[in-house]
Amino acid sequence: RQLMDQIIYEQETKRKGELEVLQSQINPHFLYNTLNSVIRLAERGKTEEVVTMIQSLSKFFRISLSKGKNIITVQEELDHIRHYLVIQSFRFKNKFRFDISADEEVLNYQTIKLILQPIVENALYHGIEMMPDEGLICIRAELKEGNVVISISDNGLGMSNETLQGILTGGSKSGGGSGVGVRNVNERIGLYFGREYGLSFESEIEEGTTVTITFPALLNQENLIDKDGGTPE
């Protein structure tokens, strides 16, 4: 039994590392595109916009790094996605609006970091970018029955049932790598909090998509680690 526990622990730890490496691959591409946008704004003499973008980029990466920590507060995760959306609003030339709200009581609970960015990125690139009208992204965090529940809704193009069914299994046929970052988020939540937690989806073509993230409300990081199967004796 001890040997089996050790094997399970090592395999899940390895899987965590692989998923975190996958997540880190998203950032260089985002940085490259953002710096290109800053250069274009600077060339046009848009000093105020340049300052705003650089400030948001600095705060975005400060939370991304989090001094090497993988566990941050819900408040920090919401701040992280707010800076991301500020940057993207410049890059998308104000093609969308966003609204972020949260119950005060959920802000100090613990979460693994970088769970919102891949979902919002999908909403932008696969839901809103090709829309003729203005897009809207709404993010809401609240406490429900002892769990933190974060919903990310957009008014974009939506997804078919086939795409929805395949998005977490790797069977999604949507282009551009859609679903890779989302599956990463779902896997990481399952590994850290338990397989009963993760993502759920609601979507209709031409109506938009809502992604709901659910995980237990924990204030103590040690409790979160215990959810991961525990450290072997």
Short mmCIF file of C-alpha atoms in Angstrom, two decimals, residues 13 17 37 51 55 67 78 80 89 145 151 166 180 183 196 199 209 230 232:
data_model
loop_
_atom_site.label_atom_id
_atom_site.label_comp_id
_atom_site.label_asym_id
_atom_site.label_seq_id
_atom_site.Cartn_x
_atom_site.Cartn_y
_atom_site.Cartn_z
CA THR A 13 3.62 15.30 -9.10
CA GLY A 17 5.07 19.66 -13.55
CA SER A 37 1.56 46.65 -29.58
CA VAL A 51 2.33 53.80 -19.85
CA GLN A 55 2.10 49.11 -16.03
CA LYS A 67 7.82 34.54 -6.21
CA LEU A 78 -8.83 38.39 -10.38
CA HIS A 80 -4.16 39.08 -12.84
CA SER A 89 -8.41 45.82 -24.88
CA GLU A 145 -22.24 25.83 -0.52
CA SER A 151 -18.09 32.15 -13.91
CA GLY A 166 -14.62 17.33 -26.97
CA VAL A 180 -5.32 23.02 -24.76
CA ARG A 183 -7.80 21.24 -20.44
CA GLU A 196 -14.93 16.30 -8.28
CA LEU A 199 -14.80 23.26 -15.19
CA THR A 209 -20.48 30.78 -23.73
CA GLY A 230 -1.15 14.02 0.81
CA PRO A 232 3.71 10.20 1.68
#
